C-alpha positions as a printed Julia matrix, in Angstrom:
389×3 Matrix{Float64}:
   0.1    0.01    0.01
   1.31   3.56   -0.94
   2.3    5.75    1.84
   0.17   8.12    3.67
   2.05  11.3     3.83
  -0.61  12.66    5.81
  -0.24  10.29    8.72
   2.33  12.83    9.85
   0.12  15.1    10.95
  -1.59  12.45   13.25
   2.16  11.56   14.34
   2.35  15.29   15.85
  -0.98  15.11   17.86
   0.05  11.74   19.13
   3.39  13.1    20.36
   1.54  15.91   21.66
   0.09  13.69   24.43
   3.61  13.66   26.06
   3.59  17.73   25.8
   5.92  17.21   22.96
   5.33  20.22   20.19
   7.03  20.35   17.0
  10.44  21.82   17.03
   9.95  23.82   14.01
   6.65  25.59   12.74
   4.45  23.29   10.28
   3.92  26.73    8.87
   6.67  26.48    6.02
   6.11  30.18    5.28
   7.23  30.88    8.64
  10.7   29.72    8.89
  12.5   32.61    6.65
  12.01  34.95    9.89
  13.12  32.11   12.24
  16.17  31.72   10.06
  16.5   35.21   10.09
  16.81  35.73   13.94
  19.5   33.17   14.01
  21.76  33.62   11.23
  23.86  36.66   10.1
  23.15  39.16    7.77
  25.34  37.79    5.16
  24.23  34.25    4.81
  20.29  34.96    5.43
  20.71  37.37    2.97
  22.49  34.96    0.5
  19.83  32.4     0.69
  16.81  34.77    1.04
  18.1   37.81   -1.38
  16.8   37.99   -5.15
  17.86  39.9    -7.66
  17.32  44.13   -7.75
  14.28  44.99   -5.65
  12.91  41.5    -5.25
  10.11  41.88   -7.61
  10.45  38.55   -9.31
  10.69  36.4    -6.01
   7.31  38.46   -4.84
   5.8   37.76   -8.28
   6.56  33.88   -8.06
   4.67  34.07   -4.63
   2.2   35.74   -6.16
   1.6   34.36   -9.22
   0.99  30.81   -7.42
  -1.58  32.71   -4.79
  -3.08  34.26   -7.82
  -4.21  30.34   -8.67
  -6.94  29.03   -6.34
  -8.1   25.31   -6.19
 -11.54  24.45   -6.78
 -12.0   21.27   -4.66
 -14.3   18.68   -5.65
 -16.84  16.73   -3.08
 -17.69  12.91   -2.64
 -14.81  11.21   -4.55
 -13.45   8.38   -2.76
 -10.45   9.31   -1.17
  -9.88   7.09    1.01
  -6.78   5.08   -0.22
  -4.01   7.82   -2.07
  -0.84   6.98   -3.9
   1.68   9.95   -4.42
   4.3    8.12   -6.05
   5.34   9.51   -9.64
   7.95   7.85  -12.36
   9.95  10.83  -13.3
  12.7   10.5   -16.31
  12.05   6.95  -15.63
  12.7    6.87  -11.95
   9.93   5.47   -9.55
   9.55   8.43   -6.79
   7.2    8.24   -3.62
   6.4   11.46   -4.02
   6.53  14.79   -6.85
   9.05  16.14   -5.16
  12.83  16.71   -5.24
  15.08  19.14   -2.74
  16.65  21.62   -5.44
  20.13  22.33   -5.64
  21.33  25.0    -3.06
  25.14  25.59   -3.16
  27.04  26.75    0.05
  25.38  25.0     2.61
  27.97  25.49    4.9
  27.2   29.13    5.47
  23.43  27.3     7.2
  24.64  24.74    9.16
  28.0   22.64    9.8
  26.57  18.96    8.74
  25.95  21.44    5.05
  25.1   19.73    1.82
  25.42  16.14    3.63
  22.64  16.94    6.39
  20.44  17.48    3.36
  21.45  14.58    1.6
  20.78  12.15    4.1
  16.83  13.86    5.34
  16.38  13.5     1.28
  17.37  10.12    1.48
  15.48   9.2     4.88
  12.79  10.07    3.09
  13.1    8.81   -0.36
  12.96  11.94   -2.6
  15.72  12.86   -4.82
  18.47  14.86   -3.68
  20.17  17.38   -5.98
  23.51  18.81   -5.49
  25.43  21.87   -6.59
  28.23  22.23   -7.93
  28.42  25.25   -5.82
  28.84  22.96   -2.89
  30.75  22.9     0.29
  31.03  19.51    0.6
  32.39  17.38   -2.51
  30.3   15.14   -4.36
  31.58  12.08   -3.1
  31.23  12.72    0.05
  27.74  13.66   -0.43
  27.1   10.46   -2.25
  28.78   8.71    0.34
  26.04  10.05    2.88
  23.21   9.01    1.05
  24.25   4.84    0.63
  22.15   3.92   -3.06
  19.59   6.6    -2.3
  18.5    9.01   -5.51
  20.85  11.38   -6.35
  21.32  13.83   -9.43
  23.83  16.31  -10.13
  23.6   19.9   -10.79
  25.95  21.79  -13.26
  26.98  25.1   -13.28
  28.5   24.72  -16.91
  31.53  26.81  -16.82
  34.58  27.66  -19.54
  36.72  25.07  -18.5
  35.73  21.96  -20.57
  38.08  19.79  -19.1
  36.65  20.64  -15.26
  33.23  20.12  -16.55
  34.18  16.76  -18.66
  36.0   15.45  -15.01
  33.05  16.91  -13.05
  30.45  14.65  -15.3
  32.91  11.23  -14.5
  32.74  11.98  -10.79
  29.47  12.44  -10.5
  28.7    9.1   -12.53
  31.51   7.44  -10.74
  30.1    8.91   -7.55
  26.02   7.23   -8.53
  24.66  10.52   -9.66
  21.95   9.44  -11.76
  20.52  12.83  -13.65
  22.33  15.87  -14.82
  20.56  19.49  -14.03
  22.44  21.93  -15.94
  21.58  25.64  -14.68
  21.57  27.72  -18.06
  20.29  30.73  -16.18
  23.54  32.05  -14.33
  26.11  32.54  -17.05
  26.98  35.64  -14.79
  25.99  36.58  -11.31
  23.07  38.64  -11.34
  22.67  42.08   -9.34
  21.75  41.24   -5.84
  21.52  43.97   -3.1
  21.5   42.3    -0.33
  24.59  40.33   -0.87
  26.14  43.57   -2.35
  25.08  45.76    0.84
  27.02  43.16    3.06
  29.52  42.61    0.47
  29.38  38.9     0.76
  30.31  36.11   -1.49
  31.41  33.06    0.19
  33.17  32.01   -2.81
  35.9   34.38   -2.66
  36.67  32.78    1.09
  36.87  29.22   -0.65
  33.31  28.62    0.55
  31.45  26.61   -1.99
  34.25  25.6    -4.33
  34.74  22.33   -2.53
  33.95  20.53   -5.91
  36.32  22.71   -7.75
  39.27  22.31   -5.34
  39.33  18.62   -5.22
  38.55  18.37   -8.55
  41.87  16.94  -10.87
  41.41  18.97  -13.74
  40.96  22.14  -11.6
  44.05  21.91   -9.61
  45.94  21.41  -13.12
  45.37  24.73  -13.74
  47.29  25.98  -10.61
  50.87  27.0    -9.87
  50.87  25.73   -6.5
  48.36  23.6    -4.63
  45.15  25.25   -3.13
  46.56  24.83    0.49
  49.78  27.5    -0.49
  47.75  29.69   -2.4
  44.18  29.57   -1.78
  43.74  33.66   -3.32
  45.39  32.43   -6.76
  42.75  29.12   -6.58
  39.63  31.55   -5.58
  40.63  33.63   -8.41
  41.23  30.76  -11.14
  37.61  29.19   -9.93
  35.89  33.07  -10.59
  37.71  32.64  -13.98
  35.83  30.04  -15.19
  32.8   29.46  -12.85
  30.25  30.78  -15.65
  30.29  31.11  -19.23
  28.36  33.72  -21.06
  29.41  32.73  -24.21
  27.38  29.26  -24.04
  24.73  28.39  -27.07
  22.31  25.47  -28.05
  24.85  23.65  -29.88
  27.13  23.33  -27.6
  24.87  20.8   -25.58
  26.35  18.24  -27.41
  29.05  18.26  -25.51
  27.57  17.21  -22.62
  25.69  15.16  -24.38
  28.7   13.16  -25.5
  30.04  12.87  -21.87
  26.94  12.23  -19.95
  25.09   8.67  -20.75
  22.08   9.57  -18.18
  18.77  11.63  -18.42
  19.9   15.7   -18.78
  17.64  18.34  -17.88
  18.19  22.11  -18.51
  16.93  24.37  -15.69
  15.94  28.05  -16.16
  13.67  27.53  -19.11
  10.86  30.15  -19.11
   9.74  30.86  -22.85
   8.3   28.11  -24.57
  10.69  28.61  -27.69
  13.28  27.66  -25.43
  11.7   24.77  -24.41
  10.92  23.72  -27.9
  15.22  24.25  -28.53
  15.88  21.67  -25.23
  13.48  19.44  -26.99
  15.07  19.9   -30.28
  18.36  19.37  -28.89
  17.69  16.01  -27.3
  17.56  16.6   -23.32
  15.04  14.94  -21.4
  13.55  17.65  -19.54
  13.45  21.24  -18.47
  13.04  22.98  -15.31
  10.39  26.17  -15.54
  12.67  28.09  -13.09
  13.83  32.13  -12.62
  16.32  30.9    -9.97
  13.92  31.92   -7.37
  13.95  35.15   -8.44
  17.6   35.53   -7.86
  18.96  36.12  -11.37
  16.19  38.58  -13.44
  14.85  40.97  -11.48
  11.48  42.04  -13.38
  11.02  38.46  -15.13
   7.91  36.42  -15.65
   6.65  34.6   -12.58
   7.68  31.12  -13.07
   4.53  29.84  -12.38
   3.04  32.23  -14.9
   5.68  30.37  -17.67
   4.68  26.89  -16.49
   1.84  26.37  -18.25
   2.81  28.09  -21.76
   6.01  25.71  -21.36
   4.0   22.77  -20.42
   1.83  23.53  -23.72
   4.93  23.27  -25.82
   6.9   20.48  -24.7
   4.93  18.27  -22.48
   4.8   15.3   -24.8
   8.26  15.46  -25.67
   9.53  16.28  -22.31
   9.68  15.99  -19.07
   8.57  19.03  -17.29
   9.7   20.33  -13.43
   9.22  23.49  -11.86
  10.7   25.07   -9.07
  10.56  29.12   -7.82
   8.27  30.27   -5.33
   7.54  27.03   -3.67
   6.25  26.99    0.36
   3.7   24.74    1.02
   1.71  21.75   -0.17
  -0.92  23.58   -1.7
   1.54  24.97   -3.92
   3.03  22.15   -5.22
  -0.37  21.16   -5.97
  -0.93  24.01   -8.23
   2.5   23.48   -9.91
   1.27  20.02  -10.59
  -2.31  21.27  -12.17
  -0.37  23.75  -14.08
   1.93  21.27  -16.18
   4.53  20.18  -13.63
   5.12  16.55  -13.66
   7.5   17.25  -10.28
   8.65  20.38   -7.83
  11.94  21.45   -6.78
  11.89  22.59   -3.33
  14.3   25.38   -2.56
  14.64  27.71    0.33
  12.46  25.84    2.79
  14.42  23.11    3.4
  16.99  25.31    3.47
  15.66  27.29    6.36
  15.02  23.63    7.98
  18.62  23.27    7.74
  19.93  26.29    9.53
  17.5   25.56   12.1
  17.71  22.26   12.94
  20.34  20.15   10.83
  19.13  16.86    9.05
  15.65  16.82   11.13
  15.21  20.2    10.01
  14.94  19.26    6.31
  13.32  16.21    7.03
  10.53  18.25    8.79
  10.02  20.28    5.92
   9.71  17.3     3.04
   7.41  15.66    5.4
   5.25  19.04    6.17
   5.23  19.73    2.13
   3.94  16.09    1.19
   1.23  16.06    4.22
   0.12  19.05    3.08
   0.19  18.24   -0.35
  -1.52  14.44    0.44
  -4.39  16.45    2.71
  -5.04  19.05   -0.12
  -5.15  16.16   -2.94
  -7.67  14.54   -0.83
  -9.75  17.45    0.46
 -10.02  18.41   -3.34
 -11.07  15.11   -4.56
  -7.77  13.45   -5.83
  -6.27  10.35   -5.04
  -2.96  10.86   -6.79
  -1.02  13.62   -8.92
  -1.99  12.06  -12.14
  -5.47  13.43  -11.88
  -4.69  17.08  -11.37
  -5.35  19.44  -14.5
  -5.48  23.35  -14.93
  -9.63  22.45  -14.47
  -8.59  22.28  -10.8
  -7.73  25.8   -10.48
  -9.0   28.98  -10.97
  -7.11  32.19  -11.79
  -8.18  35.34   -9.58
  -7.61  38.7   -11.46
  -6.97  40.43   -7.91
C-alpha cells in the first residue's frame, strides 16, 4: 500500500499527548523569519535575497497565490498514492530537493545533512556544483538513494568533463544543467554586505578537489588559496554558451539531462530539439533577473509546448503543499523545493530538512484528498481558477 504522507499530522498530535510539540513551525512560510533571527545578515541574505528589488521573488509567490484550488466533493479518496515516475525513476512523491550551493553557511553539516534527509524520506537530492562538500562525500552520506547532480556550466571543458565523470562514478544519475546563471545577477542584499562566500573558498569544494581544476593552478590550493579562488572565479560561468554546445554534455553524460531555468516556450522547444530529457521551469527563485516573468506564469506555456516531448519540472516560489498541488495542476510532473529546506537545515540540521519535506508532502496529500484527488495523475488546470486580484 502507498505511504500516506498525511499520517504525519497524527504523529504530531500523538506526540502532543506527552507534551511534545514540533521543534519547527508546520507553517513553512514562517521559517524565513526564524532563520533571519538565527543567522548573520550575510548568510541569510545570500539565501533569502533576490535580484534587484526582489520583484521577481514576490511575483513568484503572487503567481501561485493568484491561482486558487477548486475542490470537488464525494469522491473516494480513502486510498491515495503520491508516487510518480519521473525521468524513468520511481519516486514516492512528486518532489525533489533543489540544488542550493554553499550550505555550510547555513549549518556545519551542510549538504551531507540535507542529502541524508532526502535519502531518509526517499526524495531525490540534487547536489549543487557550488556545494561546500565534495560530491563523493555527499554520495557516501546517501548510500544508494536517488541523487542528481547540478552543473554550473563553466568555461573550462576539462573541468566540466571531470565533474561529469566524478558525478557518474559517485552514483549521481541525472544531470541538471543550470542555464540562467552565466553571470551572477545584481543582488543588493549580498552587495550591501559585500558578501560572496566563494571569495573565501566556501562553496568551492567540488572545484578545489578536482584534478582538472587543480591542474590549472601553479601551486596547490592550500599553498595559495587566493590564486585558487581567482582561478575558480575565472571559469565558473560562461556567457558564451549556445544551444549547439549541449552536444558536448550529451557526449560526456549518458544519463538523463535536464535544463534548468527555462521560461520561454521556444527555449523549451529548442531543448527538446537538442535531445535533452527535461526542463525545469524556473527563474532561480527570483535571484537572476529582476522583473522576470513569474515561474508559475511561465509553466503552462512551457508545458503546452513540450509536455508531450519532455519531462517538465518546476521551481521558484514553492513554500507549501498547496503550492505543489498548483504547480502539478499547471503542468509540472514534479516540483523542486529550495529555500524552505535550507531554512530547515539552518534551524535544525538534518531533522529540520526532514521536517520540511514531511510537512510539504503531508499538506500535499491532504490537499489532494480534500480536493477530490487520490494522486497527482488526475490534476489539471480545470482544478484551478485564476483570481484576477
